[in-house]
């Protein structure tokens, strides 16, 4: 989605704005622009396509300017042309916008009737002209912005530069993320903190309904009624180097390789092997009333949704509490039955996904308890929830999620264990007041000792999964020209099939679908012929024999099996045209963390062979801040 960056500096700003935009590239965009203010004049450079098209135009901007704003646009209203690229300007004002103005048509028609000429097809330009109209009455900028926001419906993170106040930038937040960064001799704003990481780690996360003003030496924040607010910065714990490629060809490859360390860190942070306990404080469970929880609903999108589907298997089994999983974009528009005994859990890497955030707001309004599993500290979703389990996976820049998925699955597993642990202690419980009886019930469901053993060896198994990647490259070379691909799995491996198919289509643009093995005969088997590669995920779990039957069904129709399973599984090997070995966990939910690694590599190598843009695949955005 669109990215915004603004800087007010006592020295030069153009290069830093450009570099800030480069750090926002991962969000996905199709045009870009920068505006600066120098000696009473607004200067702009804009281009279609990627930042490499904008770079040569930067020399046309006044290099000594200390104030400016940049934008990467992910087209929503109007094609990705230079004319539609931001900043939008009048003689007096430059404006950048992330989000969607839902009532822009009505506003535009009124403005046109009043004689305003529009240069672009965007919804954003409406805001520019509304602001120009307010300012033309002699109104101060803060009051003008207060007047404009009253007229807007939708989501917006706005940056505004104005000749009338040449040493300040104004920022408005409603629905779309905007942060303010505090420097020593300069201040910044951006759509996320990652853009500012090398410049500062002191960040003020604006809330919806707030207006900010930055100069080189000062920051002020008001609410939409004009009340001045006291906002202290948070200090980010991400280092600047965590946002670079560290010698890898792509961010995605780097992030795949980071998984053993992320998994190991999460386990050491959340698990106390000495006392065989999960650190429930770190999980934020002390902030919930677990005692009253009678059902759990996960809401999420995309990869995060698949991770939550794995939570359904492990959390429900461990806690004995019914778990359902919903797509955030569906949940928010139906009228789900919710009450104060429902715990709604948002799963989100970015913490900014608009649909997931809307679900949480709805759940809060219905009196539910709310919790999130999230990677980005201080982002909007954790701030809207009662408690959060932070993944601490470090920035994920590749658009296709990798380490966030495995980290989410681990977090769900540990959440389930922690909840079960609390039930066993009698601190929560869905049904039983009798401690001993509850204790027994949990003990019959959860083999804590086995779970701790499985967790202990997990990081080294993930490491092994990563070290078999050479073989996968050979498989990719064989299949990279395929037009279609199916992925099959059963039990928790069904979600590995879904995630494998999503990864492949996202970055290689090959049509791919994931199915539960048992569903094959109910339709998809019609697609199987000798041209159809079928990735069969068949770990040695209780679904193994059934998967083998599904594989036989495919073979009987000449389908091409790429088996993924235990290195010593001679049966699977003999049934596969190609075989990818994968380490095995004793736990079928933790197995998904291992089995998904070959899926990540397979899609990565196929995409590289096809020459697609691995880190920023076409049409996709990392942080989906519009509906
Ligand atoms: C796919 C992918 C997306 C995200 C989805 C939700 O690789 O990354 O499907 O999982 O857009 O994003 P978050 O987790 O930020 O809410």
XYZ file of C-alpha atoms in Angstrom, residues 19-569:
551
model
C 16.159 6.524 0.995
C 13.073 6.493 3.245
C 10.969 5.678 0.171
C 13.385 2.883 -0.698
C 12.775 1.376 2.725
C 9.039 1.567 2.047
C 9.313 -0.196 -1.324
C 8.407 -3.485 0.333
C 4.885 -2.191 0.926
C 4.228 -2.466 -2.808
C 3.756 0.527 -5.166
C 3.575 1.483 -8.811
C 4.560 5.175 -8.947
C 6.405 7.613 -6.707
C 7.131 11.264 -6.110
C 8.830 13.833 -3.884
C 8.002 17.494 -3.208
C 10.241 20.027 -1.479
C 9.766 23.631 -0.476
C 12.615 26.015 -1.186
C 12.765 29.805 -1.275
C 8.984 30.092 -1.227
C 8.332 27.640 -4.069
C 7.094 24.042 -4.161
C 9.196 21.763 -6.391
C 8.094 18.279 -7.422
C 9.549 15.196 -9.081
C 7.207 12.302 -9.950
C 7.395 9.194 -12.063
C 5.549 6.028 -12.983
C 6.922 2.671 -11.937
C 9.720 1.975 -9.513
C 12.008 4.381 -7.679
C 14.773 3.852 -10.216
C 12.637 5.992 -12.562
C 12.366 8.728 -9.945
C 16.053 8.766 -9.024
C 17.325 10.620 -12.131
C 14.708 13.330 -11.538
C 15.981 14.130 -8.052
C 18.721 16.408 -9.409
C 15.958 18.763 -10.571
C 14.887 19.354 -6.969
C 16.691 22.109 -5.009
C 19.406 20.203 -3.201
C 19.626 22.652 -0.288
C 16.005 22.292 0.697
C 15.534 21.072 4.275
C 11.819 20.325 4.071
C 10.020 17.833 1.884
C 7.766 14.792 1.554
C 7.854 11.645 -0.549
C 5.246 9.068 -1.549
C 5.065 5.626 -3.097
C 1.618 5.010 -4.594
C -0.226 1.698 -4.819
C -2.935 2.610 -7.280
C -6.535 2.401 -6.086
C -8.365 5.232 -7.893
C -6.818 5.906 -11.288
C -4.017 4.157 -13.194
C -0.408 4.249 -11.964
C 0.582 7.250 -14.103
C 2.823 10.222 -13.348
C -0.230 12.467 -13.250
C -1.877 10.311 -10.586
C 1.358 9.959 -8.591
C 1.611 11.960 -5.356
C 2.421 14.595 -4.148
C -0.556 16.496 -5.496
C 0.066 20.208 -5.489
C -1.417 23.649 -5.874
C 0.769 26.773 -5.886
C 0.460 26.855 -2.113
C 0.170 23.274 -0.871
C 1.627 19.813 -1.468
C -0.295 16.779 -0.207
C 0.419 13.062 0.069
C -2.135 10.459 1.099
C -2.198 6.804 2.087
C -5.681 5.289 2.262
C -8.994 5.742 0.504
C -11.451 8.647 0.621
C -14.733 6.786 0.273
C -16.939 9.823 -0.384
C -14.560 11.396 -2.886
C -17.092 11.306 -5.745
C -19.622 13.528 -3.965
C -16.877 15.859 -2.756
C -15.333 16.040 -6.215
C -18.656 16.828 -7.899
C -19.250 19.694 -5.461
C -15.747 21.074 -5.969
C -16.088 20.848 -9.763
C -19.385 22.758 -9.547
C -17.490 25.406 -7.598
C -15.004 25.719 -10.445
C -12.106 23.569 -9.185
C -10.044 21.902 -11.928
C -8.780 18.399 -11.174
C -5.536 17.196 -12.700
C -5.621 13.574 -11.588
C -8.134 10.730 -11.299
C -7.273 10.102 -7.663
C -9.491 10.315 -4.617
C -6.601 12.060 -2.831
C -6.732 15.213 -4.935
C -10.108 15.998 -3.392
C -8.402 16.511 -0.029
C -5.923 18.927 -1.584
C -8.669 21.145 -2.960
C -10.785 21.000 0.198
C -7.736 22.161 2.111
C -6.960 24.899 -0.411
C -10.563 26.097 -0.045
C -10.293 26.280 3.768
C -6.921 28.061 3.636
C -8.191 30.564 1.079
C -10.536 31.873 3.812
C -7.440 32.884 5.802
C -7.822 29.966 8.204
C -4.728 28.671 10.026
C -3.543 25.231 8.892
C -4.594 23.391 12.060
C -8.123 24.799 11.799
C -8.227 24.138 8.069
C -7.319 20.488 8.662
C -9.932 20.220 11.411
C -12.484 21.533 8.921
C -11.407 19.144 6.168
C -11.437 15.953 8.245
C -15.061 16.622 9.154
C -15.918 16.210 5.475
C -13.959 13.014 4.800
C -15.176 9.406 5.046
C -12.641 6.651 4.734
C -9.091 5.967 5.805
C -6.245 8.395 5.504
C -2.727 9.126 6.560
C -1.988 12.586 5.163
C 1.189 14.639 4.865
C 0.841 18.340 4.084
C 3.415 20.999 3.215
C 2.320 24.627 2.945
C 4.010 27.788 1.759
C 2.183 29.698 4.503
C 4.155 27.822 7.192
C 7.379 26.956 5.365
C 9.221 25.305 8.259
C 6.514 22.812 9.229
C 4.930 19.634 7.937
C 1.450 18.586 9.041
C 0.295 15.009 9.417
C -3.227 13.632 9.835
C -4.106 10.092 10.847
C -7.447 8.374 10.505
C -7.490 4.677 9.725
C -4.130 4.498 7.907
C -0.874 4.209 9.824
C 1.394 7.232 10.373
C 4.264 7.616 12.799
C 6.390 10.592 13.808
C 10.130 10.081 14.290
C 12.210 12.296 16.565
C 15.744 13.161 15.442
C 18.439 15.378 16.994
C 18.307 18.300 14.597
C 15.414 17.144 12.453
C 12.069 15.393 12.741
C 10.248 12.994 10.476
C 7.004 11.273 9.691
C 6.378 8.056 7.769
C 3.775 5.392 7.192
C 5.835 2.989 9.250
C 8.798 3.106 11.551
C 10.899 0.903 9.269
C 11.285 3.809 6.842
C 12.931 5.857 9.584
C 15.049 3.153 11.167
C 18.538 4.442 10.251
C 17.505 7.989 11.181
C 15.841 7.379 14.541
C 14.378 4.755 16.806
C 12.351 7.311 18.815
C 8.848 7.000 17.467
C 5.478 8.529 18.308
C 2.700 6.267 16.994
C -0.186 8.567 16.118
C -3.670 7.366 16.976
C -6.706 7.711 14.760
C -8.205 11.159 15.025
C -4.891 12.947 15.579
C -3.110 15.764 13.775
C 0.647 16.277 14.118
C 2.956 19.129 13.226
C 6.704 18.750 12.939
C 9.421 21.343 12.568
C 13.175 20.657 12.692
C 13.180 21.152 16.457
C 9.653 20.511 17.666
C 6.706 18.112 17.461
C 3.104 18.831 18.454
C 0.044 16.570 18.366
C -3.630 17.538 18.634
C -6.858 15.596 18.473
C -9.428 16.427 15.795
C -11.150 18.837 18.187
C -7.923 20.840 18.442
C -6.952 19.789 21.957
C -3.160 19.677 22.385
C -2.040 16.198 23.483
C 1.033 15.047 25.384
C 2.613 12.196 23.423
C 5.827 10.525 24.541
C 7.952 8.583 22.049
C 8.442 4.816 22.219
C 11.903 3.414 21.613
C 12.040 0.699 18.927
C 14.226 -2.317 19.524
C 14.869 -2.998 15.808
C 18.391 -2.225 14.655
C 18.945 -0.437 11.356
C 20.777 -3.491 9.979
C 17.754 -5.738 10.581
C 16.155 -4.027 7.612
C 18.882 -4.795 5.033
C 19.540 -7.901 2.922
C 22.677 -8.984 4.830
C 24.324 -10.313 1.665
C 21.344 -12.398 0.503
C 20.049 -11.921 -3.031
C 16.533 -11.211 -1.805
C 14.850 -10.247 1.453
C 12.691 -13.350 1.128
C 15.751 -15.603 1.074
C 17.248 -13.782 4.040
C 13.991 -14.113 5.962
C 13.716 -17.837 5.207
C 17.222 -18.253 6.634
C 16.373 -16.232 9.740
C 13.772 -18.786 10.835
C 15.926 -21.011 13.061
C 17.083 -17.952 15.033
C 13.572 -16.491 15.271
C 12.151 -19.832 16.451
C 14.982 -20.291 18.964
C 14.539 -16.752 20.330
C 10.791 -17.153 20.711
C 11.192 -20.437 22.535
C 13.860 -19.082 24.868
C 11.756 -15.983 25.573
C 8.494 -17.790 26.222
C 9.429 -21.221 27.523
C 11.019 -21.996 30.854
C 12.362 -25.517 30.369
C 13.710 -25.556 33.948
C 10.262 -25.322 35.507
C 8.495 -26.828 32.451
C 6.302 -23.755 32.160
C 5.315 -21.185 29.583
C 6.026 -17.603 30.730
C 2.447 -16.418 30.697
C 3.474 -12.851 31.570
C 5.411 -12.614 28.271
C 2.302 -13.833 26.464
C 0.216 -11.059 28.005
C -2.216 -13.608 29.454
C -2.300 -11.849 32.817
C -4.214 -9.071 31.094
C -7.040 -11.414 30.064
C -9.743 -13.025 32.143
C -9.117 -16.571 30.948
C -11.632 -17.907 33.468
C -14.533 -16.498 31.504
C -13.475 -17.592 28.009
C -15.973 -20.049 26.503
C -15.018 -19.767 22.832
C -12.125 -18.371 20.820
C -12.420 -16.788 17.376
C -9.309 -16.109 15.329
C -9.522 -13.386 12.688
C -6.806 -12.839 10.095
C -6.031 -12.518 6.383
C -3.869 -14.463 3.939
C -0.898 -16.279 5.401
C -1.848 -15.142 8.910
C -5.246 -16.788 8.369
C -3.584 -20.087 7.449
C -1.474 -19.893 10.606
C -4.678 -19.385 12.590
C -6.191 -22.483 10.966
C -3.307 -24.421 12.508
C -4.179 -22.781 15.843
C -7.609 -24.350 15.524
C -5.962 -27.762 15.634
C -3.557 -27.156 18.517
C -5.296 -24.543 20.693
C -8.658 -26.317 20.653
C -7.067 -29.662 21.413
C -4.930 -28.281 24.246
C -7.543 -26.099 25.922
C -10.748 -27.986 25.207
C -12.258 -24.614 24.264
C -14.009 -24.379 20.874
C -11.911 -22.421 18.386
C -13.135 -21.008 15.099
C -11.134 -19.181 12.467
C -12.522 -16.511 10.176
C -11.282 -14.420 7.323
C -11.225 -10.889 8.696
C -12.783 -9.484 5.526
C -15.798 -11.791 5.949
C -16.162 -11.647 9.715
C -16.378 -7.872 9.781
C -19.350 -7.730 7.423
C -21.496 -10.443 8.928
C -23.200 -10.286 12.257
C -21.312 -12.882 14.281
C -22.713 -14.040 17.584
C -20.330 -12.532 20.129
C -20.483 -11.961 23.853
C -18.213 -11.260 26.790
C -17.227 -14.931 26.967
C -15.722 -14.785 23.491
C -12.006 -14.178 23.088
C -11.267 -12.698 19.658
C -7.653 -13.131 18.559
C -6.226 -11.107 15.674
C -3.218 -12.613 13.925
C -1.183 -10.129 11.939
C 2.418 -9.589 11.005
C 2.083 -5.886 10.290
C -0.497 -5.017 12.923
C -2.066 -2.665 10.378
C -4.270 -4.850 8.157
C -7.464 -2.829 7.784
C -9.933 -5.748 7.827
C -8.320 -7.392 10.856
C -8.298 -4.094 12.722
C -11.982 -3.580 11.921
C -12.784 -7.035 13.394
C -11.052 -6.135 16.638
C -12.916 -2.844 16.872
C -16.171 -4.705 16.320
C -15.263 -7.303 18.953
C -14.448 -4.559 21.463
C -17.803 -2.925 20.780
C -19.522 -6.264 21.567
C -17.723 -6.592 24.909
C -15.462 -9.491 23.836
C -11.986 -9.932 25.163
C -9.373 -9.196 22.515
C -5.856 -10.448 22.002
C -3.386 -10.271 19.143
C -0.418 -12.176 17.828
C 1.614 -9.528 16.059
C 5.126 -8.751 14.868
C 5.195 -4.963 14.864
C 5.264 -3.339 18.259
C 2.980 -0.358 18.844
C 1.128 -0.960 15.572
C -2.617 -0.312 15.389
C -3.980 -3.811 16.106
C -2.031 -4.435 19.346
C -3.018 -0.957 20.458
C -6.671 -1.828 19.922
C -6.405 -5.155 21.804
C -6.358 -5.887 25.522
C -3.176 -7.915 25.292
C -0.668 -8.994 22.653
C 1.841 -11.733 22.114
C 4.649 -10.123 20.123
C 6.385 -12.433 17.708
C 9.673 -10.463 17.802
C 10.617 -11.947 14.417
C 12.300 -8.699 13.318
C 11.182 -6.720 10.268
C 9.729 -8.830 7.456
C 10.383 -6.938 4.240
C 9.737 -9.553 1.518
C 6.098 -9.222 0.510
C 5.605 -13.003 0.671
C 5.506 -13.895 4.316
C 7.942 -16.577 5.507
C 9.401 -16.130 8.979
C 6.210 -14.437 10.147
C 4.174 -17.542 9.257
C 6.412 -19.978 11.163
C 6.663 -17.573 14.051
C 2.858 -17.217 14.189
C 2.385 -20.985 14.283
C 4.846 -21.284 17.156
C 3.102 -18.451 19.018
C -0.292 -20.172 18.628
C 1.175 -23.394 19.940
C 2.694 -21.670 22.977
C -0.521 -19.748 23.575
C -2.417 -23.062 23.609
C 0.068 -24.571 26.038
C -0.018 -21.510 28.299
C -3.806 -21.487 28.341
C -3.877 -25.222 29.109
C -1.308 -24.661 31.847
C -3.540 -22.031 33.415
C -6.561 -24.334 33.171
C -4.561 -27.026 34.921
C -3.714 -24.561 37.688
C -7.405 -23.803 38.040
C -6.939 -20.153 37.040
C -9.199 -20.392 34.081
C -11.326 -23.080 32.718
C -14.107 -23.519 30.510
C -16.258 -25.749 32.602
C -14.844 -27.228 35.748
C -14.535 -25.672 39.183
C -13.034 -28.770 40.668
C -9.273 -28.345 40.461
C -8.412 -32.033 40.467
C -10.973 -32.894 37.859
C -9.813 -29.983 35.690
C -6.249 -31.026 36.194
C -7.037 -34.525 35.013
C -8.967 -33.309 32.011
C -6.052 -31.162 30.854
C -3.549 -33.907 31.558
C -5.529 -36.288 29.372
C -5.515 -33.750 26.558
C -2.041 -32.259 26.780
C 1.153 -34.207 27.111
C 3.182 -31.268 28.409
C 6.386 -33.303 28.726
C 6.191 -34.405 25.080
C 5.406 -30.846 23.966
C 8.435 -29.449 25.806
C 10.635 -32.133 24.229
C 9.294 -31.289 20.757
C 9.951 -27.583 21.387
C 13.513 -28.207 22.585
C 14.625 -29.743 19.312
C 12.569 -27.524 17.017
C 15.199 -24.824 16.217
C 17.791 -27.394 15.149
C 15.204 -29.195 12.997
C 14.282 -25.911 11.285
C 17.982 -25.392 10.672
C 18.162 -28.836 9.037
C 15.126 -28.076 6.895
C 16.926 -24.979 5.647
C 20.106 -26.852 4.893
C 18.366 -29.182 2.426
C 17.560 -26.297 0.114
C 20.067 -27.283 -2.616
C 17.952 -30.280 -3.565
C 14.857 -28.122 -3.859
C 16.555 -25.879 -6.395
C 16.935 -28.929 -8.669
C 13.220 -29.686 -8.333
C 12.385 -26.043 -9.118
C 14.418 -26.204 -12.307
C 12.275 -29.152 -13.470
C 8.899 -27.548 -12.800
C 9.343 -23.807 -13.220
C 7.515 -23.728 -16.547
C 4.397 -25.472 -15.234
C 1.135 -23.630 -15.728
C -0.613 -25.096 -12.682
C 0.314 -26.834 -9.482
C -1.664 -28.567 -6.733
C -0.615 -28.931 -3.097
C -2.110 -31.652 -0.900
C -1.929 -32.226 2.844
C -4.082 -33.635 5.634
C -4.521 -32.520 9.239
C -2.290 -29.544 10.045
C -0.361 -30.269 6.814
C -3.463 -29.156 4.910
C -2.502 -25.597 5.941
C 1.024 -26.208 4.674
C -0.587 -27.090 1.335
C -2.602 -23.851 1.394
C 0.450 -21.806 2.341
C 2.629 -23.576 -0.268
C 0.090 -22.756 -2.982
C -0.202 -19.138 -1.826
C 3.585 -18.680 -1.848
C 3.890 -20.146 -5.328
C 1.163 -18.016 -6.883
C 2.281 -14.853 -5.112
C 5.849 -14.774 -6.299
C 5.975 -16.966 -9.428
C 2.468 -16.178 -10.769
C 1.880 -19.899 -11.416
C -1.708 -20.884 -10.753
C -1.642 -23.046 -7.625
C -4.251 -24.435 -5.240
C -3.969 -26.136 -1.876
C -6.412 -28.897 -0.919
C -7.026 -31.196 1.985
C -6.151 -34.683 0.741
C -9.636 -35.921 1.616
C -11.187 -33.319 -0.677
C -9.370 -34.529 -3.763
C -12.140 -36.859 -4.897
C -14.765 -34.175 -4.359
C -13.687 -32.155 -7.379
C -10.023 -31.284 -7.822
C -9.080 -34.762 -9.053
C -10.680 -33.753 -12.356
C -7.651 -31.510 -12.899
C -5.126 -34.304 -12.559
C -3.263 -35.476 -15.654
C 0.346 -36.010 -16.650
C 0.954 -32.263 -16.869
C -0.104 -31.556 -13.300
C 2.635 -31.397 -10.624
C 1.192 -32.224 -7.207
C 3.159 -31.419 -4.100
C 2.124 -34.003 -1.506
C 3.036 -33.120 2.071
C 3.110 -36.422 3.916
C 4.871 -36.288 7.284
C 4.861 -39.358 9.507
C 1.779 -38.407 11.500
C -1.601 -40.005 12.025
C -2.762 -38.878 8.575
C 0.137 -40.559 6.783
C -1.625 -43.670 5.490
C -4.581 -41.629 4.236
C -2.175 -39.313 2.411
C -0.528 -42.306 0.798
C -3.951 -43.398 -0.492
C -4.507 -39.926 -1.944
C -1.102 -40.091 -3.600
C -2.023 -43.447 -5.155
C -5.245 -41.910 -6.504
C -3.197 -39.174 -8.165
C -0.689 -41.647 -9.583
C -3.510 -43.713 -11.065
C -4.358 -40.628 -13.147
C -0.745 -39.966 -14.188
C -0.365 -36.959 -11.876
C 3.254 -36.019 -11.125
C 3.916 -36.414 -7.401
C 6.512 -34.261 -5.644
C 6.599 -35.938 -2.233
C 7.648 -34.029 0.885
C 8.375 -36.217 3.881
C 10.824 -38.033 6.104
C 14.223 -38.704 4.545
C 13.923 -42.415 5.366
C 10.411 -42.808 4.006
